[in-house]
mmCIF file of C-alpha atoms in Angstrom:
data_model
loop_
_atom_site.group_PDB
_atom_site.id
_atom_site.type_symbol
_atom_site.label_atom_id
_atom_site.label_comp_id
_atom_site.label_asym_id
_atom_site.label_seq_id
_atom_site.Cartn_x
_atom_site.Cartn_y
_atom_site.Cartn_z
ATOM 1 C CA MET H 1259 -0.122 24.365 47.881
ATOM 2 C CA LYS H 1260 -2.609 21.937 46.526
ATOM 3 C CA LYS H 1261 -1.225 22.266 43.142
ATOM 4 C CA LEU H 1262 2.182 21.637 44.420
ATOM 5 C CA ILE H 1263 1.168 18.502 46.289
ATOM 6 C CA PHE H 1264 -0.701 17.320 43.132
ATOM 7 C CA LEU H 1265 2.421 17.778 40.801
ATOM 8 C CA ALA H 1266 4.633 16.211 43.509
ATOM 9 C CA SER H 1267 2.304 13.216 43.555
ATOM 10 C CA VAL H 1268 2.362 12.781 39.869
ATOM 11 C CA SER H 1269 6.265 13.087 39.897
ATOM 12 C CA TYR H 1270 6.283 10.306 42.596
ATOM 13 C CA LEU H 1271 3.994 8.305 40.474
ATOM 14 C CA VAL H 1272 6.530 8.440 37.534
ATOM 15 C CA ILE H 1273 9.582 7.804 39.622
ATOM 16 C CA GLY H 1274 7.786 4.889 41.210
ATOM 17 C CA MET H 1275 7.314 3.488 37.780
ATOM 18 C CA ALA H 1276 10.982 4.176 36.916
ATOM 19 C CA HIS H 1277 12.258 2.379 40.066
ATOM 20 C CA ILE H 1278 10.335 -0.843 39.228
ATOM 21 C CA VAL H 1279 10.215 -1.072 35.464
ATOM 22 C CA SER H 1280 13.652 -2.719 35.084
ATOM 23 C CA GLY H 1281 12.799 -5.382 37.752
ATOM 24 C CA ALA H 1282 9.482 -6.168 36.280
ATOM 25 C CA VAL H 1283 11.050 -7.220 32.889
ATOM 26 C CA LEU H 1284 14.359 -8.350 34.299
ATOM 27 C CA GLU H 1285 13.833 -11.998 33.602
ATOM 28 C CA SER H 1286 12.865 -11.358 29.981
ATOM 29 C CA MET H 1287 15.688 -8.828 29.529
ATOM 30 C CA LEU H 1288 18.252 -11.216 30.822
ATOM 31 C CA GLN H 1289 17.005 -13.968 28.514
ATOM 32 C CA HIS H 1290 17.164 -11.547 25.578
ATOM 33 C CA TYR H 1291 20.728 -10.770 26.242
ATOM 34 C CA GLY H 1292 21.670 -14.243 27.383
ATOM 35 C CA LEU H 1293 22.887 -13.024 30.787
ATOM 36 C CA ALA H 1294 22.966 -14.266 34.402
ATOM 37 C CA TYR H 1295 21.211 -12.759 37.519
ATOM 38 C CA GLN H 1296 24.507 -11.104 38.696
ATOM 39 C CA ASP H 1297 24.562 -9.185 35.323
ATOM 40 C CA GLY H 1298 20.998 -8.013 36.083
ATOM 41 C CA GLY H 1299 22.252 -7.010 39.565
ATOM 42 C CA GLN H 1300 25.089 -4.916 37.896
ATOM 43 C CA PHE H 1301 22.461 -3.152 35.737
ATOM 44 C CA ILE H 1302 20.348 -2.305 38.792
ATOM 45 C CA MET H 1303 23.520 -1.379 40.789
ATOM 46 C CA ASN H 1304 24.518 1.033 37.970
ATOM 47 C CA GLN H 1305 21.091 2.660 38.100
ATOM 48 C CA PHE H 1306 21.384 3.243 41.869
ATOM 49 C CA LEU H 1307 24.979 4.532 41.661
ATOM 50 C CA GLY H 1308 23.476 7.144 39.471
ATOM 51 C CA PHE H 1309 20.738 7.676 41.993
ATOM 52 C CA LEU H 1310 23.411 8.047 44.665
ATOM 53 C CA PHE H 1311 25.340 10.685 42.648
ATOM 54 C CA GLY H 1312 22.025 12.556 41.956
ATOM 55 C CA VAL H 1313 20.818 12.648 45.438
ATOM 56 C CA LEU H 1314 24.218 13.794 46.866
ATOM 57 C CA PHE H 1315 24.384 16.713 44.412
ATOM 58 C CA SER H 1316 20.758 17.627 44.452
ATOM 59 C CA PRO H 1317 21.214 20.264 47.312
ATOM 60 C CA TRP H 1318 24.018 21.869 45.329
ATOM 61 C CA LEU H 1319 22.051 21.869 42.012
ATOM 62 C CA SER H 1320 18.954 23.189 43.901
ATOM 63 C CA LYS H 1321 20.880 26.073 45.389
ATOM 64 C CA LYS H 1322 22.783 26.956 42.155
ATOM 65 C CA LEU H 1323 19.946 26.515 39.707
ATOM 66 C CA GLY H 1324 16.761 26.604 41.698
ATOM 67 C CA LYS H 1325 14.405 23.836 42.541
ATOM 68 C CA LYS H 1326 12.329 24.036 39.322
ATOM 69 C CA GLN H 1327 15.392 23.889 36.997
ATOM 70 C CA THR H 1328 16.859 20.997 38.941
ATOM 71 C CA ILE H 1329 13.641 18.998 38.703
ATOM 72 C CA LEU H 1330 13.420 19.839 34.910
ATOM 73 C CA ILE H 1331 17.010 18.494 34.413
ATOM 74 C CA SER H 1332 16.272 15.385 36.367
ATOM 75 C CA PHE H 1333 13.103 14.548 34.423
ATOM 76 C CA ALA H 1334 14.891 15.314 31.189
ATOM 77 C CA ALA H 1335 17.607 12.829 32.059
ATOM 78 C CA LEU H 1336 15.033 10.170 32.952
ATOM 79 C CA THR H 1337 13.238 10.684 29.591
ATOM 80 C CA PHE H 1338 16.442 10.351 27.754
ATOM 81 C CA ALA H 1339 17.531 7.260 29.513
ATOM 82 C CA GLU H 1340 14.181 5.402 29.172
ATOM 83 C CA THR H 1341 14.154 6.359 25.375
ATOM 84 C CA ALA H 1342 17.676 4.889 25.129
ATOM 85 C CA TYR H 1343 16.539 1.652 26.830
ATOM 86 C CA SER H 1344 13.701 1.436 24.259
ATOM 87 C CA PHE H 1345 16.176 0.699 21.595
ATOM 88 C CA LEU H 1346 17.602 -2.394 23.473
ATOM 89 C CA LEU H 1347 21.149 -1.169 22.895
ATOM 90 C CA PRO H 1348 24.010 -3.499 23.306
ATOM 91 C CA TRP H 1349 24.507 -4.594 26.958
ATOM 92 C CA GLY H 1350 27.562 -2.352 27.478
ATOM 93 C CA TRP H 1351 25.552 0.709 26.451
ATOM 94 C CA MET H 1352 22.614 -0.245 28.667
ATOM 95 C CA LEU H 1353 25.018 -0.385 31.582
ATOM 96 C CA THR H 1354 26.317 3.084 30.552
ATOM 97 C CA VAL H 1355 22.871 4.629 30.347
ATOM 98 C CA ALA H 1356 21.650 3.068 33.616
ATOM 99 C CA PRO H 1357 23.295 5.591 35.907
ATOM 100 C CA VAL H 1358 21.427 8.405 33.976
ATOM 101 C CA THR H 1359 18.129 6.775 34.859
ATOM 102 C CA GLY H 1360 19.163 6.664 38.527
ATOM 103 C CA PHE H 1361 20.320 10.413 38.410
ATOM 104 C CA GLY H 1362 16.869 11.306 37.025
ATOM 105 C CA PHE H 1363 14.724 9.655 39.688
ATOM 106 C CA GLY H 1364 17.277 10.300 42.535
ATOM 107 C CA VAL H 1365 17.353 14.036 42.088
ATOM 108 C CA THR H 1366 13.602 14.207 41.688
ATOM 109 C CA GLU H 1367 13.003 12.185 44.836
ATOM 110 C CA ALA H 1368 15.482 14.111 47.001
ATOM 111 C CA VAL H 1369 14.355 17.679 45.856
ATOM 112 C CA ILE H 1370 10.561 17.142 46.014
ATOM 113 C CA GLY H 1371 10.831 15.158 49.275
ATOM 114 C CA ALA H 1372 12.621 18.012 50.997
ATOM 115 C CA MET H 1373 10.380 20.628 49.362
ATOM 116 C CA VAL H 1374 7.209 19.069 50.762
ATOM 117 C CA ILE H 1375 8.620 18.486 54.267
ATOM 118 C CA ASP H 1376 9.662 22.218 54.388
ATOM 119 C CA ALA H 1377 6.359 23.400 52.914
ATOM 120 C CA ILE H 1378 4.008 21.525 55.153
ATOM 121 C CA ALA H 1379 3.699 22.936 58.627
ATOM 122 C CA GLU H 1380 1.825 20.147 60.419
ATOM 123 C CA LYS H 1381 1.101 16.480 59.808
ATOM 124 C CA LYS H 1382 4.268 16.063 57.720
ATOM 125 C CA ALA H 1383 4.126 12.321 57.995
ATOM 126 C CA ASP H 1384 0.560 12.247 56.672
ATOM 127 C CA ALA H 1385 1.561 14.548 53.619
ATOM 128 C CA MET H 1386 4.616 12.528 52.825
ATOM 129 C CA SER H 1387 2.754 9.286 53.221
ATOM 130 C CA LYS H 1388 0.195 10.453 50.678
ATOM 131 C CA ILE H 1389 2.860 11.442 48.124
ATOM 132 C CA GLU H 1390 4.656 8.152 48.724
ATOM 133 C CA THR H 1391 1.330 6.457 47.952
ATOM 134 C CA PHE H 1392 1.714 7.631 44.433
ATOM 135 C CA PHE H 1393 5.000 6.169 44.303
ATOM 136 C CA GLY H 1394 3.491 2.940 45.257
ATOM 137 C CA ILE H 1395 0.751 3.295 42.636
ATOM 138 C CA GLY H 1396 3.460 3.760 39.966
ATOM 139 C CA ALA H 1397 5.305 0.673 41.278
ATOM 140 C CA LEU H 1398 1.977 -1.204 41.278
ATOM 141 C CA VAL H 1399 0.989 -0.327 37.650
ATOM 142 C CA VAL H 1400 4.193 -1.135 35.985
ATOM 143 C CA PRO H 1401 4.199 -4.898 36.762
ATOM 144 C CA PHE H 1402 0.655 -5.157 35.514
ATOM 145 C CA ILE H 1403 1.686 -3.631 32.276
ATOM 146 C CA ALA H 1404 4.934 -5.697 32.108
ATOM 147 C CA SER H 1405 3.063 -8.866 32.851
ATOM 148 C CA TRP H 1406 0.700 -8.323 30.082
ATOM 149 C CA LEU H 1407 3.431 -7.217 27.638
ATOM 150 C CA ILE H 1408 5.424 -10.342 28.658
ATOM 151 C CA ALA H 1409 2.508 -12.542 28.015
ATOM 152 C CA ILE H 1410 2.078 -11.246 24.548
ATOM 153 C CA GLY H 1411 5.778 -11.186 23.723
ATOM 154 C CA TYR H 1412 6.429 -7.386 23.748
ATOM 155 C CA TRP H 1413 8.001 -6.778 27.164
ATOM 156 C CA GLN H 1414 10.466 -4.140 25.654
ATOM 157 C CA ILE H 1415 7.439 -1.626 25.155
ATOM 158 C CA SER H 1416 7.725 -0.975 28.883
ATOM 159 C CA PHE H 1417 10.516 1.368 28.199
ATOM 160 C CA PRO H 1418 8.846 3.693 25.740
ATOM 161 C CA VAL H 1419 5.758 3.825 27.998
ATOM 162 C CA MET H 1420 8.147 5.179 30.842
ATOM 163 C CA ALA H 1421 9.720 7.604 28.348
ATOM 164 C CA VAL H 1422 6.352 9.150 27.458
ATOM 165 C CA MET H 1423 5.332 9.434 31.184
ATOM 166 C CA ALA H 1424 8.654 11.122 32.081
ATOM 167 C CA GLY H 1425 8.584 13.455 29.133
ATOM 168 C CA ALA H 1426 4.984 14.469 30.010
ATOM 169 C CA THR H 1427 5.950 15.164 33.545
ATOM 170 C CA THR H 1428 8.934 17.341 32.450
ATOM 171 C CA VAL H 1429 6.437 19.512 30.344
ATOM 172 C CA SER H 1430 4.182 19.747 33.441
ATOM 173 C CA TRP H 1431 7.022 21.166 35.604
ATOM 174 C CA LEU H 1432 8.051 23.469 32.784
ATOM 175 C CA PHE H 1433 4.704 25.290 32.961
ATOM 176 C CA PHE H 1434 4.360 25.205 36.666
ATOM 177 C CA LYS H 1435 4.934 28.560 38.311
ATOM 178 C CA GLN H 1436 4.447 27.931 41.988
ATOM 179 C CA VAL H 1437 7.619 26.203 43.025
ATOM 180 C CA PRO H 1438 8.766 27.442 46.548
ATOM 181 C CA GLU H 1439 12.449 28.517 45.980
ATOM 182 C CA GLU H 1440 14.826 29.397 48.748
ATOM 183 C CA LYS H 1441 15.788 33.015 49.395
ATOM 184 C CA ASN H 1442 19.402 33.776 50.097
ATOM 185 C CA SER H 1443 18.511 35.929 53.114
ATOM 186 C CA SER H 1444 16.205 33.434 54.817
ATOM 187 C CA ALA H 1445 16.991 32.232 58.398
ATOM 188 C CA ALA H 1446 16.378 28.572 57.203
ATOM 189 C CA ASP H 1447 19.082 28.992 54.444
ATOM 190 C CA THR H 1448 21.503 30.322 56.997
ATOM 191 C CA LYS H 1449 20.882 27.376 59.276
ATOM 192 C CA GLU H 1450 21.213 24.856 56.475
ATOM 193 C CA ALA H 1451 24.657 26.391 55.719
ATOM 194 C CA VAL H 1452 26.094 25.394 59.131
ATOM 195 C CA ARG H 1453 27.392 21.910 59.942
ATOM 196 C CA TYR H 1454 25.835 19.235 62.102
ATOM 197 C CA PRO H 1455 27.089 19.467 65.682
ATOM 198 C CA LYS H 1456 28.895 16.423 67.010
ATOM 199 C CA GLN H 1457 25.852 15.220 69.055
ATOM 200 C CA ALA H 1458 23.966 14.829 65.798
ATOM 201 C CA TRP H 1459 26.326 12.419 63.988
ATOM 202 C CA PRO H 1460 25.552 9.120 65.827
ATOM 203 C CA LEU H 1461 21.822 9.713 65.064
ATOM 204 C CA LEU H 1462 22.446 10.740 61.405
ATOM 205 C CA MET H 1463 24.766 7.715 60.752
ATOM 206 C CA THR H 1464 22.383 5.235 62.269
ATOM 207 C CA GLY H 1465 19.558 6.757 60.327
ATOM 208 C CA MET H 1466 21.629 6.478 57.060
ATOM 209 C CA LEU H 1467 22.433 2.774 57.816
ATOM 210 C CA PHE H 1468 18.731 2.141 58.387
ATOM 211 C CA PHE H 1469 17.724 3.836 55.090
ATOM 212 C CA ALA H 1470 20.399 1.890 53.273
ATOM 213 C CA GLY H 1471 18.982 -1.337 54.645
ATOM 214 C CA TYR H 1472 15.381 -0.322 53.830
ATOM 215 C CA VAL H 1473 15.921 0.776 50.291
ATOM 216 C CA GLY H 1474 18.165 -2.156 49.494
ATOM 217 C CA LEU H 1475 15.548 -4.491 50.824
ATOM 218 C CA GLU H 1476 12.667 -2.820 49.013
ATOM 219 C CA MET H 1477 14.622 -2.727 45.683
ATOM 220 C CA SER H 1478 15.765 -6.414 46.092
ATOM 221 C CA LEU H 1479 12.169 -7.380 46.414
ATOM 222 C CA SER H 1480 10.888 -5.206 43.714
ATOM 223 C CA ASN H 1481 13.573 -6.388 41.167
ATOM 224 C CA TYR H 1482 14.045 -10.124 42.118
ATOM 225 C CA LEU H 1483 10.713 -11.211 43.629
ATOM 226 C CA PRO H 1484 9.514 -12.698 40.352
ATOM 227 C CA SER H 1485 12.855 -14.458 39.790
ATOM 228 C CA ILE H 1486 12.964 -15.739 43.299
ATOM 229 C CA MET H 1487 9.383 -17.015 42.976
ATOM 230 C CA ILE H 1488 10.297 -18.871 39.782
ATOM 231 C CA GLY H 1489 13.433 -20.349 41.376
ATOM 232 C CA ARG H 1490 11.745 -21.383 44.736
ATOM 233 C CA ILE H 1491 8.219 -22.424 43.738
ATOM 234 C CA GLY H 1492 8.359 -22.877 39.927
ATOM 235 C CA MET H 1493 5.868 -19.908 38.940
ATOM 236 C CA ASN H 1494 5.720 -19.179 35.237
ATOM 237 C CA GLU H 1495 6.966 -15.718 34.198
ATOM 238 C CA ALA H 1496 3.690 -13.920 33.746
ATOM 239 C CA THR H 1497 2.394 -15.129 37.167
ATOM 240 C CA ALA H 1498 5.696 -14.422 38.929
ATOM 241 C CA ALA H 1499 5.659 -10.881 37.650
ATOM 242 C CA MET H 1500 2.306 -10.388 39.401
ATOM 243 C CA THR H 1501 4.034 -10.823 42.726
ATOM 244 C CA ILE H 1502 5.438 -7.253 42.428
ATOM 245 C CA SER H 1503 1.862 -6.110 41.817
ATOM 246 C CA VAL H 1504 0.690 -7.812 44.977
ATOM 247 C CA PHE H 1505 3.577 -6.304 46.988
ATOM 248 C CA TRP H 1506 3.123 -2.753 45.667
ATOM 249 C CA GLY H 1507 -0.770 -3.058 45.724
ATOM 250 C CA THR H 1508 -0.736 -3.501 49.458
ATOM 251 C CA MET H 1509 1.966 -0.967 49.739
ATOM 252 C CA VAL H 1510 -0.392 1.534 48.225
ATOM 253 C CA ILE H 1511 -3.260 0.628 50.604
ATOM 254 C CA GLY H 1512 -0.888 0.766 53.527
ATOM 255 C CA ARG H 1513 0.339 4.269 52.509
ATOM 256 C CA ILE H 1514 -3.033 5.731 52.366
ATOM 257 C CA TYR H 1515 -3.363 5.225 56.106
ATOM 258 C CA ALA H 1516 0.233 4.952 57.303
ATOM 259 C CA GLY H 1517 0.750 8.666 57.891
ATOM 260 C CA ARG H 1518 -2.467 9.072 59.927
ATOM 261 C CA ILE H 1519 -1.611 5.996 62.099
ATOM 262 C CA ALA H 1520 1.961 7.144 62.684
ATOM 263 C CA GLU H 1521 0.699 10.601 63.728
ATOM 264 C CA HIS H 1522 -1.678 8.979 66.132
ATOM 265 C CA VAL H 1523 0.614 6.386 67.791
ATOM 266 C CA GLY H 1524 3.973 8.160 67.349
ATOM 267 C CA TYR H 1525 6.624 7.706 64.733
ATOM 268 C CA GLY H 1526 8.884 5.490 66.797
ATOM 269 C CA ARG H 1527 6.274 2.959 67.873
ATOM 270 C CA PHE H 1528 4.835 2.835 64.340
ATOM 271 C CA LEU H 1529 8.276 2.081 62.921
ATOM 272 C CA LEU H 1530 8.944 -0.653 65.433
ATOM 273 C CA VAL H 1531 5.690 -2.536 64.685
ATOM 274 C CA CYS H 1532 6.471 -2.189 60.932
ATOM 275 C CA VAL H 1533 10.068 -3.572 61.151
ATOM 276 C CA ILE H 1534 9.332 -6.427 63.563
ATOM 277 C CA SER H 1535 6.355 -7.576 61.407
ATOM 278 C CA GLY H 1536 8.320 -7.280 58.231
ATOM 279 C CA THR H 1537 11.233 -9.300 59.546
ATOM 280 C CA ILE H 1538 8.888 -12.126 60.615
ATOM 281 C CA LEU H 1539 7.130 -12.147 57.209
ATOM 282 C CA LEU H 1540 10.420 -12.396 55.245
ATOM 283 C CA ALA H 1541 11.371 -15.374 57.483
ATOM 284 C CA LEU H 1542 8.109 -17.140 56.742
ATOM 285 C CA LEU H 1543 8.383 -16.412 52.969
ATOM 286 C CA ASN H 1544 11.709 -18.317 52.997
ATOM 287 C CA ILE H 1545 9.932 -21.470 54.256
ATOM 288 C CA SER H 1546 6.732 -21.161 52.252
ATOM 289 C CA GLU H 1547 6.181 -23.910 49.613
ATOM 290 C CA SER H 1548 2.787 -22.762 48.520
ATOM 291 C CA SER H 1549 2.125 -20.232 45.810
ATOM 292 C CA ALA H 1550 -1.120 -19.145 47.429
ATOM 293 C CA PHE H 1551 0.435 -18.693 50.892
ATOM 294 C CA SER H 1552 3.494 -16.995 49.428
ATOM 295 C CA PHE H 1553 1.145 -14.425 47.701
ATOM 296 C CA LEU H 1554 -0.494 -13.868 51.065
ATOM 297 C CA LEU H 1555 2.871 -13.224 52.799
ATOM 298 C CA ILE H 1556 3.967 -10.889 49.993
ATOM 299 C CA GLY H 1557 0.734 -8.946 50.270
ATOM 300 C CA LEU H 1558 1.126 -8.624 54.127
ATOM 301 C CA SER H 1559 4.863 -7.591 53.626
ATOM 302 C CA GLY H 1560 3.793 -4.698 51.387
ATOM 303 C CA LEU H 1561 1.278 -3.613 53.832
ATOM 304 C CA VAL H 1562 3.627 -3.604 56.894
ATOM 305 C CA TRP H 1563 6.570 -1.999 55.064
ATOM 306 C CA ALA H 1564 4.267 0.650 53.462
ATOM 307 C CA GLY H 1565 4.926 3.644 55.704
ATOM 308 C CA THR H 1566 8.500 2.899 56.723
ATOM 309 C CA PHE H 1567 10.341 5.179 54.293
ATOM 310 C CA ALA H 1568 8.096 8.253 54.651
ATOM 311 C CA VAL H 1569 7.732 8.004 58.489
ATOM 312 C CA ALA H 1570 11.387 7.357 59.046
ATOM 313 C CA LEU H 1571 12.190 10.413 56.870
ATOM 314 C CA VAL H 1572 9.870 12.662 58.745
ATOM 315 C CA LEU H 1573 11.143 11.234 62.139
ATOM 316 C CA MET H 1574 14.803 11.969 61.171
ATOM 317 C CA ASN H 1575 13.956 15.483 60.138
ATOM 318 C CA THR H 1576 12.091 16.137 63.461
ATOM 319 C CA ARG H 1577 15.008 14.830 65.408
ATOM 320 C CA LEU H 1578 17.492 16.893 63.332
ATOM 321 C CA PRO H 1579 15.666 20.217 63.101
ATOM 322 C CA GLY H 1580 16.957 23.016 60.745
ATOM 323 C CA PHE H 1581 18.772 20.644 58.279
ATOM 324 C CA THR H 1582 15.930 19.364 56.142
ATOM 325 C CA GLU H 1583 17.365 19.512 52.732
ATOM 326 C CA ARG H 1584 20.757 18.230 53.787
ATOM 327 C CA THR H 1585 19.281 15.444 55.965
ATOM 328 C CA THR H 1586 16.776 14.343 53.355
ATOM 329 C CA SER H 1587 19.546 14.258 50.722
ATOM 330 C CA LEU H 1588 21.885 12.152 52.893
ATOM 331 C CA LEU H 1589 19.183 9.775 53.990
ATOM 332 C CA ILE H 1590 17.947 9.117 50.375
ATOM 333 C CA ALA H 1591 21.588 8.931 49.127
ATOM 334 C CA ALA H 1592 22.286 6.283 51.857
ATOM 335 C CA GLY H 1593 19.129 4.515 50.563
ATOM 336 C CA GLY H 1594 20.534 4.763 46.975
ATOM 337 C CA LEU H 1595 23.744 3.092 48.164
ATOM 338 C CA GLY H 1596 21.718 0.234 49.760
ATOM 339 C CA GLY H 1597 19.593 0.036 46.595
ATOM 340 C CA ALA H 1598 22.804 -0.380 44.540
ATOM 341 C CA LEU H 1599 24.652 -2.882 46.651
ATOM 342 C CA LEU H 1600 22.009 -5.147 48.040
ATOM 343 C CA PRO H 1601 20.381 -6.119 44.743
ATOM 344 C CA LYS H 1602 23.840 -6.883 43.412
ATOM 345 C CA ALA H 1603 24.573 -9.088 46.421
ATOM 346 C CA THR H 1604 21.066 -10.748 45.930
ATOM 347 C CA GLY H 1605 21.868 -11.547 42.299
ATOM 348 C CA VAL H 1606 25.202 -13.029 43.159
ATOM 349 C CA LEU H 1607 23.553 -15.321 45.892
ATOM 350 C CA MET H 1608 20.933 -16.443 43.456
ATOM 351 C CA ASP H 1609 23.438 -17.395 40.772
ATOM 352 C CA THR H 1610 25.963 -19.031 43.333
ATOM 353 C CA PHE H 1611 23.564 -20.755 45.700
ATOM 354 C CA SER H 1612 19.721 -20.481 45.485
ATOM 355 C CA ALA H 1613 16.667 -18.162 45.841
ATOM 356 C CA GLY H 1614 16.391 -19.438 49.377
ATOM 357 C CA TRP H 1615 19.686 -17.794 50.330
ATOM 358 C CA ALA H 1616 18.508 -14.465 48.803
ATOM 359 C CA PHE H 1617 15.518 -14.525 51.209
ATOM 360 C CA LEU H 1618 17.860 -15.355 54.085
ATOM 361 C CA LEU H 1619 19.931 -12.267 53.249
ATOM 362 C CA LEU H 1620 16.819 -9.992 53.085
ATOM 363 C CA ALA H 1621 15.491 -11.379 56.507
ATOM 364 C CA ALA H 1622 18.969 -10.724 57.939
ATOM 365 C CA ILE H 1623 18.940 -7.065 56.665
ATOM 366 C CA ALA H 1624 15.455 -6.512 58.108
ATOM 367 C CA ALA H 1625 16.790 -7.870 61.464
ATOM 368 C CA MET H 1626 19.558 -5.515 61.260
ATOM 369 C CA MET H 1627 17.201 -2.629 60.630
ATOM 370 C CA LEU H 1628 15.360 -3.499 63.736
ATOM 371 C CA LEU H 1629 18.540 -3.202 65.888
ATOM 372 C CA LEU H 1630 19.412 0.058 64.263
ATOM 373 C CA LEU H 1631 15.892 1.372 64.888
ATOM 374 C CA VAL H 1632 16.039 0.543 68.551
ATOM 375 C CA PHE H 1633 19.418 2.272 68.803
ATOM 376 C CA LEU H 1634 18.210 5.316 66.796
ATOM 377 C CA LEU H 1635 15.273 5.809 69.003
ATOM 378 C CA SER H 1636 17.360 5.638 72.238
ATOM 379 C CA LEU H 1637 19.675 8.290 70.691
ATOM 380 C CA GLY H 1638 16.988 10.584 69.079
ATOM 381 C CA LYS H 1639 15.760 12.610 72.138
ATOM 382 C CA SER H 1640 19.177 13.376 73.464
ATOM 383 C CA SER H 1641 20.414 14.548 70.025
ATOM 384 C CA GLN H 1642 17.376 16.647 69.458
ATOM 385 C CA ALA H 1643 17.779 18.301 72.882
ATOM 386 C CA ALA H 1644 21.387 19.022 72.090
ATOM 387 C CA LEU H 1645 20.481 20.596 68.717
ATOM 388 C CA LYS H 1646 18.054 23.003 70.315
ATOM 389 C CA THR H 1647 20.540 24.177 72.919
#
């Protein structure tokens, strides 16, 4: 089990890097191609459409090919795509390759996430939070590397670095022999094959909307935060790139403790505090005129949002027992859809209006998440009881 958790953590480190690398160099990439922010939004959207496709088909691939083969395919796709990015192909080709990148990290995230939730008997939130910590470390490291490469004029080297990391992880999975595969005769497999009862659908749909909002919010911040800071406060490119490092740095710190705190205070109460605090911080960021105060707010935002994804994923699976792989896949897929559409909308707002409007949109999404969470928690216990009967 320890070896599985270790390799799962390494994999999340790499996909954390893959999620963020494009955003970290987005400003420089758009300047290189002579494009607008909405073009960058299209690039990010294409990645997340591939992510959506990969997540939706990951249960099917996992059952047909086995978890190990599915993970190998996903990391091979990610390696190929990051290698293609390294050549700075014509923009049309970059947009074509982008879904392959999303497919790679989407399948990986869904399959490994479901695998860990199923494999861990107790303290699932703590285990998932620890693995998500490595996602945060990956997202933290990339902006540091990108900021340095931007400063010395070689930002495009970020993509070959990613290709090497993805390729090395592919090889690691190739030689790993302890992947827990499903058995056709297992009770869990039989239960996974049945459909959700009617009582589960309101809970599931609310959870999917919540995940769409969260991932869209996280990816918009991760990809546009430097550009927003440049537009609102006038930061230079290298300094602005560090805002992502601050955001993900505090995310990493938060994720170290988030699982343990959530287990202690309860998943629902934990999520309520996170979403309320995150909404307030986004509203404050929209009126901040100071670089130092903005960095403080960004750091606090990373801290309060840190455990949201992992704890919400475990909460939903505890409220919908017996459907782990399907529920995990649908929730992450919904997140992928949000991660595709919201950054696109953010880019359009920045081009059409201003960076301030982008922050208003993100604060509105956070407020919507709060309403969805309250509704989700009111539905949860009744749906869980219905599923057990």
